[in-house]
PDB file of C-alpha atoms in Angstrom:
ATOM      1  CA  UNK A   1     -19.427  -8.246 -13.941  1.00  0.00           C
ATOM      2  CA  UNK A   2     -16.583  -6.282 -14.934  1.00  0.00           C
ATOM      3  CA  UNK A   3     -17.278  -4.712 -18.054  1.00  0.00           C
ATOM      4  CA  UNK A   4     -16.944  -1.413 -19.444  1.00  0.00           C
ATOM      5  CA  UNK A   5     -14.596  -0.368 -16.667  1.00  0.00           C
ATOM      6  CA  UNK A   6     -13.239   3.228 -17.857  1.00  0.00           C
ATOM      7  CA  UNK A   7     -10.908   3.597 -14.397  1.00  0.00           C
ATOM      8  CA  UNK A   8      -9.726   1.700 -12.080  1.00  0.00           C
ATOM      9  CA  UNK A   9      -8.264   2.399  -8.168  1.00  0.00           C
ATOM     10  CA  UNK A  10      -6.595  -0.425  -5.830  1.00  0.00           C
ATOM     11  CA  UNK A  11      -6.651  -0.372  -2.103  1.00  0.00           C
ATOM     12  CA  UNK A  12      -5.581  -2.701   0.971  1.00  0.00           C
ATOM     13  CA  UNK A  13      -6.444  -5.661  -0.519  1.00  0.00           C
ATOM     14  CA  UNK A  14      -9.354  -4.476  -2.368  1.00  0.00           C
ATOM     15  CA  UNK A  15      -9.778  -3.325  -6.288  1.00  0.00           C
ATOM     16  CA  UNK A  16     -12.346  -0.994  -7.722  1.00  0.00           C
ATOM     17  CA  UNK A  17     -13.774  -0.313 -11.037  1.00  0.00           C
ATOM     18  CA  UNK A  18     -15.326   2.559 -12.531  1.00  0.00           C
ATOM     19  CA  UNK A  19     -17.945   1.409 -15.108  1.00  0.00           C
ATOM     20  CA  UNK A  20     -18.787   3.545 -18.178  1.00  0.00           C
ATOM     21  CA  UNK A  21     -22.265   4.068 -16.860  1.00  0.00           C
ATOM     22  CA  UNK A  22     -21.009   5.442 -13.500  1.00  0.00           C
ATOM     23  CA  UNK A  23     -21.356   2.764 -11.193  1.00  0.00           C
ATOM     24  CA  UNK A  24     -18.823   1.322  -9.308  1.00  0.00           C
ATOM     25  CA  UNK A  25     -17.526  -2.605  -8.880  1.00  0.00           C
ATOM     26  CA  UNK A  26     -15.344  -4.079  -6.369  1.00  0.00           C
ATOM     27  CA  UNK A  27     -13.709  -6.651  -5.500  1.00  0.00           C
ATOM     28  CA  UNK A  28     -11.542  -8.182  -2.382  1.00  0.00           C
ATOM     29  CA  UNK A  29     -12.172  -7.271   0.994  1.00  0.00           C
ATOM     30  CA  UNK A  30     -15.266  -5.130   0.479  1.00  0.00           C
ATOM     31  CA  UNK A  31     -17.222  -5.770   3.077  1.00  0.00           C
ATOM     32  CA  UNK A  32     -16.638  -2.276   4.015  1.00  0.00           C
ATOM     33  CA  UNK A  33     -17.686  -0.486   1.480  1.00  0.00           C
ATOM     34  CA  UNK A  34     -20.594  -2.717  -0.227  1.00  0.00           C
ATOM     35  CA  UNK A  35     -23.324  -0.646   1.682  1.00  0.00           C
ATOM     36  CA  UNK A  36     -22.016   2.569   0.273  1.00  0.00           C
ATOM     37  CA  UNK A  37     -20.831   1.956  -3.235  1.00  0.00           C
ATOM     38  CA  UNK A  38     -24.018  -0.117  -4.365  1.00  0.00           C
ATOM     39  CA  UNK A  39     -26.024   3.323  -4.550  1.00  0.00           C
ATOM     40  CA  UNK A  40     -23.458   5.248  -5.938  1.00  0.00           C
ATOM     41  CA  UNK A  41     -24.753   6.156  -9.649  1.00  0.00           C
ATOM     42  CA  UNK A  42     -23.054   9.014 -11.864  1.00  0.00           C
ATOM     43  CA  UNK A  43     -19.383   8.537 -11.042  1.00  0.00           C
ATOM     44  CA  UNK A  44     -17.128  10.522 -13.039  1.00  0.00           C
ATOM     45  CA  UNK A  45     -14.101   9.599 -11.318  1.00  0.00           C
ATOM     46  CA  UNK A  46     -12.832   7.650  -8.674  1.00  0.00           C
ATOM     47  CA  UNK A  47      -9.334   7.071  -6.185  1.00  0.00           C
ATOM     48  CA  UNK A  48      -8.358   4.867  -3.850  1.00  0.00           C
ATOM     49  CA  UNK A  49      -6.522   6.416  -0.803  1.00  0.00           C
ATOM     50  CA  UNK A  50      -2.575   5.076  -0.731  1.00  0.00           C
ATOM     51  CA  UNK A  51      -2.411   4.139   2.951  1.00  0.00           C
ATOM     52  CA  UNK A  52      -5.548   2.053   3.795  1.00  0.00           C
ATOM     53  CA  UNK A  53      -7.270   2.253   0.211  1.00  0.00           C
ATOM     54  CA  UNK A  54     -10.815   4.082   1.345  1.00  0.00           C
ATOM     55  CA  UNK A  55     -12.774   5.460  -1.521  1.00  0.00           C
ATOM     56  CA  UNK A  56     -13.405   8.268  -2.930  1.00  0.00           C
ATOM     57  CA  UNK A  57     -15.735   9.105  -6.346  1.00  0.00           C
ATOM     58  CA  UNK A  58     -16.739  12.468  -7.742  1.00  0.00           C
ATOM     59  CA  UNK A  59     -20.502  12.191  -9.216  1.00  0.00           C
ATOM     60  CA  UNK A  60     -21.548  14.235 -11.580  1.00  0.00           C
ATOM     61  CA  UNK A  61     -22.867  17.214  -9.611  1.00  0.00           C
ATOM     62  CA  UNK A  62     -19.669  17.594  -8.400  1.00  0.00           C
ATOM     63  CA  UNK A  63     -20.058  15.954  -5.689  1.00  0.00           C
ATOM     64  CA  UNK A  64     -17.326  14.101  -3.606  1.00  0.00           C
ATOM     65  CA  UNK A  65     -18.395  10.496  -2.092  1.00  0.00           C
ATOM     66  CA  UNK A  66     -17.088   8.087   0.266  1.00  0.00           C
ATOM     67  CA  UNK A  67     -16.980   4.595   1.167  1.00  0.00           C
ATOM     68  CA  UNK A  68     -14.700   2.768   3.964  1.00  0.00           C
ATOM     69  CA  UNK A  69     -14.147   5.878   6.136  1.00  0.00           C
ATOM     70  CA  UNK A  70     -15.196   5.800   9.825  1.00  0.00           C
ATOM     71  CA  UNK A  71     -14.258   9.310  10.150  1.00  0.00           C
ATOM     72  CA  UNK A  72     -16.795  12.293   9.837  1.00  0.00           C
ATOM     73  CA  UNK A  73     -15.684  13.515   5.793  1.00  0.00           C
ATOM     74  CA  UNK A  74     -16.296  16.827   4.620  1.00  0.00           C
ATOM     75  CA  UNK A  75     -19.066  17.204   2.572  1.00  0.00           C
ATOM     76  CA  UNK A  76     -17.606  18.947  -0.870  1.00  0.00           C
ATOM     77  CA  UNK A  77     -19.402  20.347  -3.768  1.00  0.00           C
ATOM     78  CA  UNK A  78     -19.309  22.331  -6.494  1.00  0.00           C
ATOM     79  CA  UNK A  79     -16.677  20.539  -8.505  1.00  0.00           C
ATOM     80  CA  UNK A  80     -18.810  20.193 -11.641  1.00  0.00           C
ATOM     81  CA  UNK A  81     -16.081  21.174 -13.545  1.00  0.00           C
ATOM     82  CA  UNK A  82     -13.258  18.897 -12.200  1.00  0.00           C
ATOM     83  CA  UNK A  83     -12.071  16.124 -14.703  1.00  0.00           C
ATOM     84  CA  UNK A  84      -9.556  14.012 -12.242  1.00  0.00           C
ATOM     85  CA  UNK A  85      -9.087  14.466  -8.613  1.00  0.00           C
ATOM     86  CA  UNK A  86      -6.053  13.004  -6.548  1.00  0.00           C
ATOM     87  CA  UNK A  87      -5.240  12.989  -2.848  1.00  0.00           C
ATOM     88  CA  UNK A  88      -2.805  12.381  -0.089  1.00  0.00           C
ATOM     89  CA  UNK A  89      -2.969  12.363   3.872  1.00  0.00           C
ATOM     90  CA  UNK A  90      -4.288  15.218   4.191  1.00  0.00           C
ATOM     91  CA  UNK A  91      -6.232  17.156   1.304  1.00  0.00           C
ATOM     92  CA  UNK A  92      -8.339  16.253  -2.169  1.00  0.00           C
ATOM     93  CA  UNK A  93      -7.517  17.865  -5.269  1.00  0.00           C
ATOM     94  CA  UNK A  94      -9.224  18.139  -8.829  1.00  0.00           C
ATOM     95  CA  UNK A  95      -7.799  19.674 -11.899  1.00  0.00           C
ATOM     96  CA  UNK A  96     -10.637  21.723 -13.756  1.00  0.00           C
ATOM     97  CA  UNK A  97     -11.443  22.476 -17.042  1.00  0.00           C
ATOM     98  CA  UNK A  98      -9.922  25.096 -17.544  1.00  0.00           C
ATOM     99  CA  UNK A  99      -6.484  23.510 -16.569  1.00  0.00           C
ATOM    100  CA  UNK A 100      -6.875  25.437 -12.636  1.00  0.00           C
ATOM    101  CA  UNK A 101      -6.842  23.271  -9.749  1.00  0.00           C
ATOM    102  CA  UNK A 102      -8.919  22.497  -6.642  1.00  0.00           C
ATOM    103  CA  UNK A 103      -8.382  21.875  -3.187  1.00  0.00           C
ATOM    104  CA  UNK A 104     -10.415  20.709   0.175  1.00  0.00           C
ATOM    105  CA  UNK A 105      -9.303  19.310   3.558  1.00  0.00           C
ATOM    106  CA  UNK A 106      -9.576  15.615   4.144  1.00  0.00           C
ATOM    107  CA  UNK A 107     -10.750  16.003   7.241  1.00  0.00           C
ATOM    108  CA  UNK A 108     -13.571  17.787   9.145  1.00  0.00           C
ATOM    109  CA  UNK A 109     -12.332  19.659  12.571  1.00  0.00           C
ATOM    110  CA  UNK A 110      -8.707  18.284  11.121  1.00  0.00           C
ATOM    111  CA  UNK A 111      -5.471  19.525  10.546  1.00  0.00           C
ATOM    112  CA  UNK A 112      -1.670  18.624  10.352  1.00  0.00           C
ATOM    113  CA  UNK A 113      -0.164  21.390   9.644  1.00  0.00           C
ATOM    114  CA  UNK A 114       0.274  21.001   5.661  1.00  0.00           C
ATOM    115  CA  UNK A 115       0.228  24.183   3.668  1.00  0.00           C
ATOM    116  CA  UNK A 116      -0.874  23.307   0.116  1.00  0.00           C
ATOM    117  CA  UNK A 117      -2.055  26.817  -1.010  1.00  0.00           C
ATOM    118  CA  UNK A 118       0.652  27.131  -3.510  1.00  0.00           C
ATOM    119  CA  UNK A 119      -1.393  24.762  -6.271  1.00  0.00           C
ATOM    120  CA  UNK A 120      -4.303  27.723  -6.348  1.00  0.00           C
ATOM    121  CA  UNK A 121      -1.351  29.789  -8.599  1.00  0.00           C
ATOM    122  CA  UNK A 122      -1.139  26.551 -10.876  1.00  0.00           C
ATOM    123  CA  UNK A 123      -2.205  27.088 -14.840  1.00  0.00           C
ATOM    124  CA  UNK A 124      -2.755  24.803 -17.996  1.00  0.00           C
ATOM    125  CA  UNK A 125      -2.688  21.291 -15.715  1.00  0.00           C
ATOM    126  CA  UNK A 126      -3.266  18.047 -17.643  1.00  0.00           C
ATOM    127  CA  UNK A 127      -2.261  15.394 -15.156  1.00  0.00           C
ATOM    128  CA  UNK A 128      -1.768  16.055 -10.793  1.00  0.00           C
ATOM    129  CA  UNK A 129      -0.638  13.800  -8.668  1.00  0.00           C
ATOM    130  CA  UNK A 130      -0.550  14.435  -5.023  1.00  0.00           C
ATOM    131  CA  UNK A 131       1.773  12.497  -1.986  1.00  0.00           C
ATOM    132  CA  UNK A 132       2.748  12.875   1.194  1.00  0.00           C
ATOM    133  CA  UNK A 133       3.881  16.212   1.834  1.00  0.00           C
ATOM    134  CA  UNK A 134       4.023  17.846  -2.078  1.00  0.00           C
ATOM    135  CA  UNK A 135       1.298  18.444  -5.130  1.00  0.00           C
ATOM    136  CA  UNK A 136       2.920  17.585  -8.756  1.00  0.00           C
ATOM    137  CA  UNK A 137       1.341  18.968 -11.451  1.00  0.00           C
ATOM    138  CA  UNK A 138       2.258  18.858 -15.081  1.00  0.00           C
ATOM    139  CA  UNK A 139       1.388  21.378 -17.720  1.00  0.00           C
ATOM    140  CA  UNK A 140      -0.143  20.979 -21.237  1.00  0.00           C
ATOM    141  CA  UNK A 141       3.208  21.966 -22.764  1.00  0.00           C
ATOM    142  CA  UNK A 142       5.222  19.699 -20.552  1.00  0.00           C
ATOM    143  CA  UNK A 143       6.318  21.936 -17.860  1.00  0.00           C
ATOM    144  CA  UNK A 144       6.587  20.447 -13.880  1.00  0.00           C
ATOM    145  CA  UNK A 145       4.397  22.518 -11.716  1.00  0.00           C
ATOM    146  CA  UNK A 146       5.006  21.096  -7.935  1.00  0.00           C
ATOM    147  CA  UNK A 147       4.075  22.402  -4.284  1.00  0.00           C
ATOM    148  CA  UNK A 148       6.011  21.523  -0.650  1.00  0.00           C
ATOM    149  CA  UNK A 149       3.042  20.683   1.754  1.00  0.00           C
ATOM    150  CA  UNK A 150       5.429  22.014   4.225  1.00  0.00           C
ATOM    151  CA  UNK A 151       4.699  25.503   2.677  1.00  0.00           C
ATOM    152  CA  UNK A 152       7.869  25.468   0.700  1.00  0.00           C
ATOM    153  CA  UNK A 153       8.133  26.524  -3.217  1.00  0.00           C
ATOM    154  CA  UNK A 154      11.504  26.090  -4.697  1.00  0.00           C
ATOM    155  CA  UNK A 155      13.402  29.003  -4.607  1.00  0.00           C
ATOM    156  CA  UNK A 156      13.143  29.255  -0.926  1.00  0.00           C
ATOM    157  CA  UNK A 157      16.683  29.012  -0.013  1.00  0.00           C
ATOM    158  CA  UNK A 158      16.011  28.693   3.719  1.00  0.00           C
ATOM    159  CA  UNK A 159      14.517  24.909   3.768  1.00  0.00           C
ATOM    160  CA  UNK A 160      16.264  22.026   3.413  1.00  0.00           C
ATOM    161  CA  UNK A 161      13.838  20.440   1.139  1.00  0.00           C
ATOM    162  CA  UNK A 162      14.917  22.697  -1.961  1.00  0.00           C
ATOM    163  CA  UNK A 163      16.714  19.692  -3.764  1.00  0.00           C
ATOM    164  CA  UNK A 164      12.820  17.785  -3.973  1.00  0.00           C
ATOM    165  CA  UNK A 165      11.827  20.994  -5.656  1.00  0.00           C
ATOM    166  CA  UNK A 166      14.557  21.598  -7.965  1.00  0.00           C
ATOM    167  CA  UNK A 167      13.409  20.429 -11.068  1.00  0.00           C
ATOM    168  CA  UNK A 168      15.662  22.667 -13.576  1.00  0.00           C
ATOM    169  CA  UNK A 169      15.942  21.264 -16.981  1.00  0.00           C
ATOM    170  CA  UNK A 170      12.782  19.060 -16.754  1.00  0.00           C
ATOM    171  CA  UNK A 171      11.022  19.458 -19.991  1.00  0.00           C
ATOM    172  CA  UNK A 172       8.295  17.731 -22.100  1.00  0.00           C
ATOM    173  CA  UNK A 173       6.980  15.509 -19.543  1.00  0.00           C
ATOM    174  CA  UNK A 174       4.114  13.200 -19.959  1.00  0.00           C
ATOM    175  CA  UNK A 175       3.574  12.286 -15.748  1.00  0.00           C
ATOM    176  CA  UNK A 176       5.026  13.194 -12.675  1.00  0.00           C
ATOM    177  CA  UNK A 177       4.207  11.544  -9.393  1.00  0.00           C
ATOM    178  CA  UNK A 178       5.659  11.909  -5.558  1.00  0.00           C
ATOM    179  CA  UNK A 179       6.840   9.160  -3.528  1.00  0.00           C
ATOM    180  CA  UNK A 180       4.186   7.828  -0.771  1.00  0.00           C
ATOM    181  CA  UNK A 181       6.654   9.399   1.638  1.00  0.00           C
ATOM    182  CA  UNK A 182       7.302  12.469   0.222  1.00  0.00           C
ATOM    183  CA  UNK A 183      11.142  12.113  -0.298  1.00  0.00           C
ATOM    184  CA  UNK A 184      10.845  11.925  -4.168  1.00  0.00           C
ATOM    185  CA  UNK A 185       9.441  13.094  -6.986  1.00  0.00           C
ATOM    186  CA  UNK A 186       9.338  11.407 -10.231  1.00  0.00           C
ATOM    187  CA  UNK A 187       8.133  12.348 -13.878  1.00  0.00           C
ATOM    188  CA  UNK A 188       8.108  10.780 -17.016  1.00  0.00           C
ATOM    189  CA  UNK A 189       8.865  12.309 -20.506  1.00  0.00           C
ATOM    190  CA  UNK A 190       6.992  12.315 -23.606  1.00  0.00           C
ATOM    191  CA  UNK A 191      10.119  10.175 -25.048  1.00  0.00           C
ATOM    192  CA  UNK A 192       9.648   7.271 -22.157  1.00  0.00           C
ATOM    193  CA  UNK A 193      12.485   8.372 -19.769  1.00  0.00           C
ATOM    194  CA  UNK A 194      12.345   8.727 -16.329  1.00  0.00           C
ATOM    195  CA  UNK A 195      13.861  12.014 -14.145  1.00  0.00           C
ATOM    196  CA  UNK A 196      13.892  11.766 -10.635  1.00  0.00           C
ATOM    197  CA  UNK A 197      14.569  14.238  -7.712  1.00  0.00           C
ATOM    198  CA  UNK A 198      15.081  13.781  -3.689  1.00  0.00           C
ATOM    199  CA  UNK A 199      15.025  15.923  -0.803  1.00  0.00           C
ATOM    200  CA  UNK A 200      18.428  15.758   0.961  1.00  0.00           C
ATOM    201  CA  UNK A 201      18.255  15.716   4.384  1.00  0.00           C
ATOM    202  CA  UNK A 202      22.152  15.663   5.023  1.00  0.00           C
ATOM    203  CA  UNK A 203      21.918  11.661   5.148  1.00  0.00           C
ATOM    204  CA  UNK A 204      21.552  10.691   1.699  1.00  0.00           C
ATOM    205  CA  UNK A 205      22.673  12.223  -1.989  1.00  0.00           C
ATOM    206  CA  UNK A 206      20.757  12.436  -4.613  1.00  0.00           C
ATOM    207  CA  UNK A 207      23.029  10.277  -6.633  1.00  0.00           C
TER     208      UNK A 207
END
C-alpha cells in the first residue's frame, strides 16, 4: 500500500510514509502508533524523532500531531503557514512562507535549559535542520544561518563552543545538518561538496 508517498521519516525500527493524499503508512514495529496514525487525514508534513523515532505530522490547519508519545505533548496551532518542520530533544520548528521560522517546546511543564530564541532573527530560510543542542538554517542565496541551544551565537568570544559556530567562508550551500550530538555541523554545497565544523572542547581538533 505504499503508493504516492511524497515524504518519508524512519524511526526505531519503524518507517513512515507520507501519502500524497495526506494520510500516513507505516511499517515495522507500529504497534504503537497504529491507533493514532489511522485517523490522521490532511498531513502536510511529517518527522520522525532521532532518538526513539515518535511521530510527529503537521495537518493542514496547522496543526501539530502525535503518535508513539506517552508523554502529555503540547497542543500547537496556528502553523498554517509552515512548509517543513524539524526537531530535536527539546523543541519543534517550522520554516514559513515567508522564509521566517517557528518554534514550540517539546514538552508540556518541561524544560532543559536550551535557549533557542536566536532562530526568531532568522530570514529567507529554504531548508532547517535542528540537533541536539543547535538550529541550522540555510538561506535562499546559500548563506548558513545556525543557533547554539546553549544560548550561544558565534561571535560570543566567551564560550567554548565558538569553533561549531564558525562557519566563515561557507557559501552557496544546498543543506546543512547538526550531528545527533551536537558536536558538528555539516552542510552541503550547491557543487556536491561537503564542509564540516566541530566544537572543540580542548580534547579534540577540528582537523
Amino acid at each position: 500500500s505504499w503508493h504516492d508517498i511524497v515524504a518519508v521519516a524512519a524511526g526505531d525500527k519503524v518507517s513512515f510514509g507520507l501519502r500524497a493524499d495526506g494520510t500516513v503508512e507505516a511499517c515495522g514495529n507500529v504497534a504503537r502508533y497504529m491507533d493514532e496514525i489511522a485517523s490522521w487525514t490532511g498531513i502536510r508534513a511529517i518527522l520522525a524523532t532521532e532518538l526513539d523515532g515518535k511521530l510527529i505530522g503537521l495537518d493542514e490547519e496547522g496543526n501539530l500531531r502525535y503518535a508513539g508519545f506517552t508523554d502529555e505533548m503540547p497542543q500547537i496551532s496556528g502553523w498554517e503557514d509552515v512548509t517543513a518542520i524539524t526537531c530535536n530533544q527539546s523543541a519543534v520548528f517550522g520554516i514559513r512562507e515567508d522564509g521566517t521560522v517557528v518554534r514550540a517546546d517539546m514538552w508540556v511543564g518541561q524544560t532543559d535549559g536550551f535557549d533557542y530564541s536566536g532562530v526568531d532573527g532568522f530570514q529567507d530560510i529554504c531548508q532547517l535542520s535542528a540537533s541536539a543542542g543547535a538550529v541550522c538554517g540555510v538561506t535562499a542565496d546559500g548563506v548558513p544561518q545556525i543557533v547554539d541551544g546553549w544560548g550561544y551565537q558565534y561571535g560570543n568570544e566567551s564560550v567554548d563552543r565558538n569553533d561549531l559556530l564558525n562557519t566563515e567562508g561557507w557559501s552557496d550551500l544546498a543543506g546543512v545538518a547538526g550531528s545527533g550530538d551536537g558536536a558538528g555541523i555539516a552542510g552541503i554545497k550547491k557543487d556536491g561538496t561537503l564542509v564540516v565544523t566541530f566544537a572543540n572542547y580542548g580534547n579534540s581538533s577540528p582537523e
